[in-house]
mmCIF file of C-alpha atoms in Angstrom:
data_model
loop_
_atom_site.group_PDB
_atom_site.id
_atom_site.type_symbol
_atom_site.label_atom_id
_atom_site.label_comp_id
_atom_site.label_asym_id
_atom_site.label_seq_id
_atom_site.Cartn_x
_atom_site.Cartn_y
_atom_site.Cartn_z
ATOM 1 C CA MET C 1 93.260 115.172 137.318
ATOM 2 C CA LYS C 2 96.324 115.629 139.450
ATOM 3 C CA HIS C 3 99.645 114.353 138.120
ATOM 4 C CA GLY C 4 100.362 110.928 139.581
ATOM 5 C CA LYS C 5 96.743 110.164 140.559
ATOM 6 C CA LYS C 6 95.528 106.903 139.034
ATOM 7 C CA LEU C 7 92.134 106.538 137.416
ATOM 8 C CA SER C 8 89.747 103.915 138.692
ATOM 9 C CA ARG C 9 89.123 100.874 136.510
ATOM 10 C CA PRO C 10 85.694 102.177 135.292
ATOM 11 C CA ALA C 11 87.273 105.555 134.482
ATOM 12 C CA ARG C 12 90.079 103.859 132.517
ATOM 13 C CA VAL C 13 87.519 101.781 130.578
ATOM 14 C CA LEU C 14 85.463 104.897 129.749
ATOM 15 C CA THR C 15 88.590 106.836 128.781
ATOM 16 C CA GLY C 16 89.734 103.983 126.529
ATOM 17 C CA ALA C 17 86.288 103.720 124.941
ATOM 18 C CA ALA C 18 86.250 107.473 124.318
ATOM 19 C CA LEU C 19 89.691 107.269 122.735
ATOM 20 C CA ILE C 20 88.628 104.420 120.463
ATOM 21 C CA ALA C 21 85.489 106.338 119.480
ATOM 22 C CA ALA C 22 87.560 109.428 118.697
ATOM 23 C CA VAL C 23 89.935 107.429 116.501
ATOM 24 C CA ALA C 24 87.017 105.727 114.759
ATOM 25 C CA ALA C 25 85.341 109.094 114.116
ATOM 26 C CA THR C 26 88.299 110.266 112.034
ATOM 27 C CA GLY C 27 87.560 107.549 109.484
ATOM 28 C CA THR C 28 89.887 105.195 107.686
ATOM 29 C CA VAL C 29 92.057 105.591 104.627
ATOM 30 C CA ALA C 30 91.762 103.029 101.823
ATOM 31 C CA ALA C 31 95.165 101.613 100.900
ATOM 32 C CA ASN C 32 94.270 100.459 97.393
ATOM 33 C CA ALA C 33 91.581 102.632 95.886
ATOM 34 C CA ALA C 34 91.463 101.311 92.320
ATOM 35 C CA GLY C 35 92.061 103.683 89.466
ATOM 36 C CA SER C 36 91.219 102.905 85.848
ATOM 37 C CA THR C 37 94.882 102.353 84.947
ATOM 38 C CA GLY C 38 95.385 99.406 87.272
ATOM 39 C CA THR C 39 97.288 101.501 89.787
ATOM 40 C CA ALA C 40 95.867 102.826 92.969
ATOM 41 C CA ALA C 41 94.635 106.343 93.339
ATOM 42 C CA PRO C 42 96.390 108.101 96.206
ATOM 43 C CA ALA C 43 94.337 108.109 99.370
ATOM 44 C CA SER C 44 94.577 110.909 101.877
ATOM 45 C CA ALA C 45 93.076 111.915 105.184
ATOM 46 C CA PRO C 46 92.350 115.492 106.167
ATOM 47 C CA ALA C 47 95.456 116.932 107.801
ATOM 48 C CA ALA C 48 93.409 118.463 110.612
ATOM 49 C CA ALA C 49 91.878 115.096 111.527
ATOM 50 C CA SER C 50 95.170 113.212 111.504
ATOM 51 C CA GLY C 51 97.258 115.908 113.119
ATOM 52 C CA ALA C 52 99.908 115.650 110.387
ATOM 53 C CA ALA C 53 100.938 118.652 108.369
ATOM 54 C CA HIS C 54 100.863 118.328 104.587
ATOM 55 C CA GLY C 55 104.669 118.361 104.375
ATOM 56 C CA ASP C 56 104.821 115.371 106.729
ATOM 57 C CA LEU C 57 102.919 113.048 104.387
ATOM 58 C CA THR C 58 103.963 110.991 101.400
ATOM 59 C CA GLN C 59 101.926 109.169 98.804
ATOM 60 C CA SER C 60 102.683 105.906 97.093
ATOM 61 C CA THR C 61 101.256 103.955 94.206
ATOM 62 C CA HIS C 62 100.244 100.317 94.499
ATOM 63 C CA LEU C 63 98.926 97.714 92.099
ATOM 64 C CA THR C 64 95.344 96.698 92.605
ATOM 65 C CA ILE C 65 94.594 93.040 93.213
ATOM 66 C CA ASP C 66 93.125 92.881 89.692
ATOM 67 C CA ALA C 67 96.330 94.240 88.144
ATOM 68 C CA ALA C 68 98.484 91.885 90.222
ATOM 69 C CA LEU C 69 96.341 88.953 89.155
ATOM 70 C CA GLU C 70 96.553 90.054 85.506
ATOM 71 C CA GLY C 71 100.364 90.205 85.659
ATOM 72 C CA ALA C 72 100.621 86.859 87.444
ATOM 73 C CA ARG C 73 98.231 85.207 85.014
ATOM 74 C CA ALA C 74 100.185 86.538 82.003
ATOM 75 C CA ALA C 75 103.441 85.164 83.423
ATOM 76 C CA LEU C 76 101.860 81.793 84.185
ATOM 77 C CA ASP C 77 100.267 81.642 80.715
ATOM 78 C CA ALA C 78 103.632 82.351 79.054
ATOM 79 C CA ALA C 79 105.237 79.502 81.018
ATOM 80 C CA GLU C 80 102.377 77.082 80.327
ATOM 81 C CA LYS C 81 102.555 77.916 76.611
ATOM 82 C CA ASP C 82 106.159 76.635 76.744
ATOM 83 C CA GLY C 83 105.103 73.572 78.737
ATOM 84 C CA ARG C 84 106.775 74.793 81.954
ATOM 85 C CA HIS C 85 105.439 74.180 85.456
ATOM 86 C CA VAL C 86 106.090 77.313 87.500
ATOM 87 C CA THR C 87 104.847 79.398 90.383
ATOM 88 C CA VAL C 88 104.341 83.142 89.971
ATOM 89 C CA ALA C 89 104.280 85.644 92.843
ATOM 90 C CA VAL C 90 103.485 89.347 92.797
ATOM 91 C CA VAL C 91 104.504 91.504 95.755
ATOM 92 C CA ASP C 92 103.746 95.146 96.465
ATOM 93 C CA ARG C 93 106.288 97.937 96.952
ATOM 94 C CA ASN C 94 106.735 96.900 100.569
ATOM 95 C CA GLY C 95 107.426 93.269 99.662
ATOM 96 C CA ASN C 96 104.057 91.987 100.845
ATOM 97 C CA THR C 97 102.579 89.239 98.697
ATOM 98 C CA ILE C 98 99.539 90.345 96.704
ATOM 99 C CA VAL C 99 98.971 87.116 94.780
ATOM 100 C CA THR C 100 100.726 83.812 94.179
ATOM 101 C CA LEU C 101 99.692 81.357 91.476
ATOM 102 C CA ARG C 102 101.153 77.871 91.655
ATOM 103 C CA GLY C 103 100.858 76.268 88.250
ATOM 104 C CA ASP C 104 99.856 72.653 87.815
ATOM 105 C CA GLY C 105 102.867 70.463 88.472
ATOM 106 C CA ALA C 106 105.070 73.235 89.906
ATOM 107 C CA GLY C 107 107.554 71.990 92.485
ATOM 108 C CA PRO C 108 107.038 72.725 96.175
ATOM 109 C CA GLN C 109 110.192 74.859 96.389
ATOM 110 C CA SER C 110 108.936 77.168 93.641
ATOM 111 C CA TYR C 111 106.399 78.911 95.892
ATOM 112 C CA ALA C 112 108.924 80.435 98.306
ATOM 113 C CA SER C 113 111.457 81.038 95.524
ATOM 114 C CA ALA C 114 108.962 83.013 93.416
ATOM 115 C CA GLU C 115 108.035 85.236 96.361
ATOM 116 C CA LYS C 116 111.681 85.883 97.246
ATOM 117 C CA LYS C 117 112.569 86.727 93.640
ATOM 118 C CA ALA C 118 109.638 89.161 93.437
ATOM 119 C CA TYR C 119 110.682 90.772 96.730
ATOM 120 C CA THR C 120 114.297 91.091 95.606
ATOM 121 C CA ALA C 121 113.298 92.676 92.272
ATOM 122 C CA VAL C 122 111.093 95.328 93.861
ATOM 123 C CA ALA C 123 113.506 96.036 96.715
ATOM 124 C CA TRP C 124 116.313 96.938 94.294
ATOM 125 C CA ASN C 125 114.144 97.997 91.320
ATOM 126 C CA ALA C 126 116.095 95.709 89.033
ATOM 127 C CA PRO C 127 115.722 92.300 87.403
ATOM 128 C CA THR C 128 117.164 89.625 89.654
ATOM 129 C CA SER C 129 119.471 88.405 86.872
ATOM 130 C CA GLU C 130 121.280 91.762 87.086
ATOM 131 C CA LEU C 131 121.314 91.612 90.862
ATOM 132 C CA ALA C 132 122.831 88.114 90.834
ATOM 133 C CA LYS C 133 125.838 89.573 88.998
ATOM 134 C CA ARG C 134 126.352 92.047 91.868
ATOM 135 C CA LEU C 135 127.114 89.165 94.211
ATOM 136 C CA GLN C 136 130.588 88.921 92.681
ATOM 137 C CA SER C 137 131.521 92.293 94.151
ATOM 138 C CA ALA C 138 129.195 92.212 97.185
ATOM 139 C CA PRO C 139 128.692 88.571 98.223
ATOM 140 C CA THR C 140 127.024 89.456 101.528
ATOM 141 C CA LEU C 141 123.951 90.783 99.691
ATOM 142 C CA LYS C 142 122.659 87.215 99.673
ATOM 143 C CA ASP C 143 122.524 87.333 103.477
ATOM 144 C CA ILE C 144 119.680 89.872 103.502
ATOM 145 C CA PRO C 145 116.579 88.070 104.819
ATOM 146 C CA GLY C 146 113.831 87.336 102.315
ATOM 147 C CA THR C 147 115.967 87.848 99.223
ATOM 148 C CA LEU C 148 116.968 85.459 96.467
ATOM 149 C CA PHE C 149 119.597 86.534 93.971
ATOM 150 C CA LEU C 150 118.691 84.189 91.128
ATOM 151 C CA ALA C 151 117.265 85.171 87.756
ATOM 152 C CA GLY C 152 113.471 85.131 87.634
ATOM 153 C CA GLY C 153 112.301 88.389 89.211
ATOM 154 C CA ALA C 154 111.345 91.628 87.478
ATOM 155 C CA PRO C 155 110.230 94.962 88.925
ATOM 156 C CA VAL C 156 106.979 96.681 87.968
ATOM 157 C CA THR C 157 107.424 100.454 87.813
ATOM 158 C CA ALA C 158 105.241 103.535 87.587
ATOM 159 C CA LYS C 159 106.905 106.818 86.636
ATOM 160 C CA GLY C 160 110.301 105.148 87.091
ATOM 161 C CA ALA C 161 109.645 104.062 90.670
ATOM 162 C CA PRO C 162 109.127 100.445 91.726
ATOM 163 C CA VAL C 163 105.533 99.637 92.707
ATOM 164 C CA ALA C 164 105.639 95.831 92.633
ATOM 165 C CA GLY C 165 107.743 92.831 91.751
ATOM 166 C CA ILE C 166 106.906 89.690 89.799
ATOM 167 C CA GLY C 167 108.849 86.542 90.568
ATOM 168 C CA VAL C 168 108.754 83.225 88.742
ATOM 169 C CA ALA C 169 110.323 79.954 89.823
ATOM 170 C CA GLY C 170 110.250 76.401 88.571
ATOM 171 C CA ALA C 171 111.441 76.553 84.951
ATOM 172 C CA PRO C 172 114.648 74.678 84.113
ATOM 173 C CA SER C 173 116.635 77.940 84.182
ATOM 174 C CA GLY C 174 116.468 81.332 85.797
ATOM 175 C CA ASP C 175 116.615 82.934 82.354
ATOM 176 C CA LEU C 176 113.308 81.254 81.458
ATOM 177 C CA ASP C 177 111.819 82.227 84.819
ATOM 178 C CA GLU C 178 112.759 85.831 84.153
ATOM 179 C CA GLU C 179 111.380 85.717 80.612
ATOM 180 C CA TYR C 180 108.014 84.723 82.089
ATOM 181 C CA ALA C 181 108.224 87.395 84.801
ATOM 182 C CA ARG C 182 108.852 90.000 82.102
ATOM 183 C CA ALA C 183 105.769 88.727 80.243
ATOM 184 C CA GLY C 184 103.801 89.528 83.382
ATOM 185 C CA VAL C 185 105.268 93.017 83.576
ATOM 186 C CA ALA C 186 104.552 93.574 79.862
ATOM 187 C CA ALA C 187 100.910 92.608 80.370
ATOM 188 C CA LEU C 188 100.638 95.522 82.789
ATOM 189 C CA GLY C 189 102.074 97.914 80.207
ATOM 190 C CA ARG C 190 105.127 98.671 82.335
#
């Protein structure tokens, strides 16, 4: 084809279909292949098929849905044992919600608060109670979208790196929320 010559509509459709078929032929990569430890096994695609050299790729570890549910359930159980009505959220390393459990009687504001606390904990790899103290020296941190610098979030780590965050909201104090979030992390052995 000459540079600048346009393809006819049927030719563009066939070219697009061929491109889609070629992409489909390379296969897909599972994002959360479950390992026996509750963390995901790294997934990889052949470098030749993807066109990326080995040095251009990174791997990350993610909680499986079962592990996220286990951590959330442990946090919710700890709160219910104390007679507290809370919501628990677990987010992945990228801040995407994996699971949210709204306990019986939990307030409507607790849903968004739990997710934001979980996001904040994983983003900074620190309990949100510690991060709230940083606001004294850096008050504009609170302006970062999606964050909530109140006690109640705890990071989940693997080999020292954050892989998830658990956030709890709805107890009478952030300290209690964080106690329950830590119960969720403990249930995962982290």
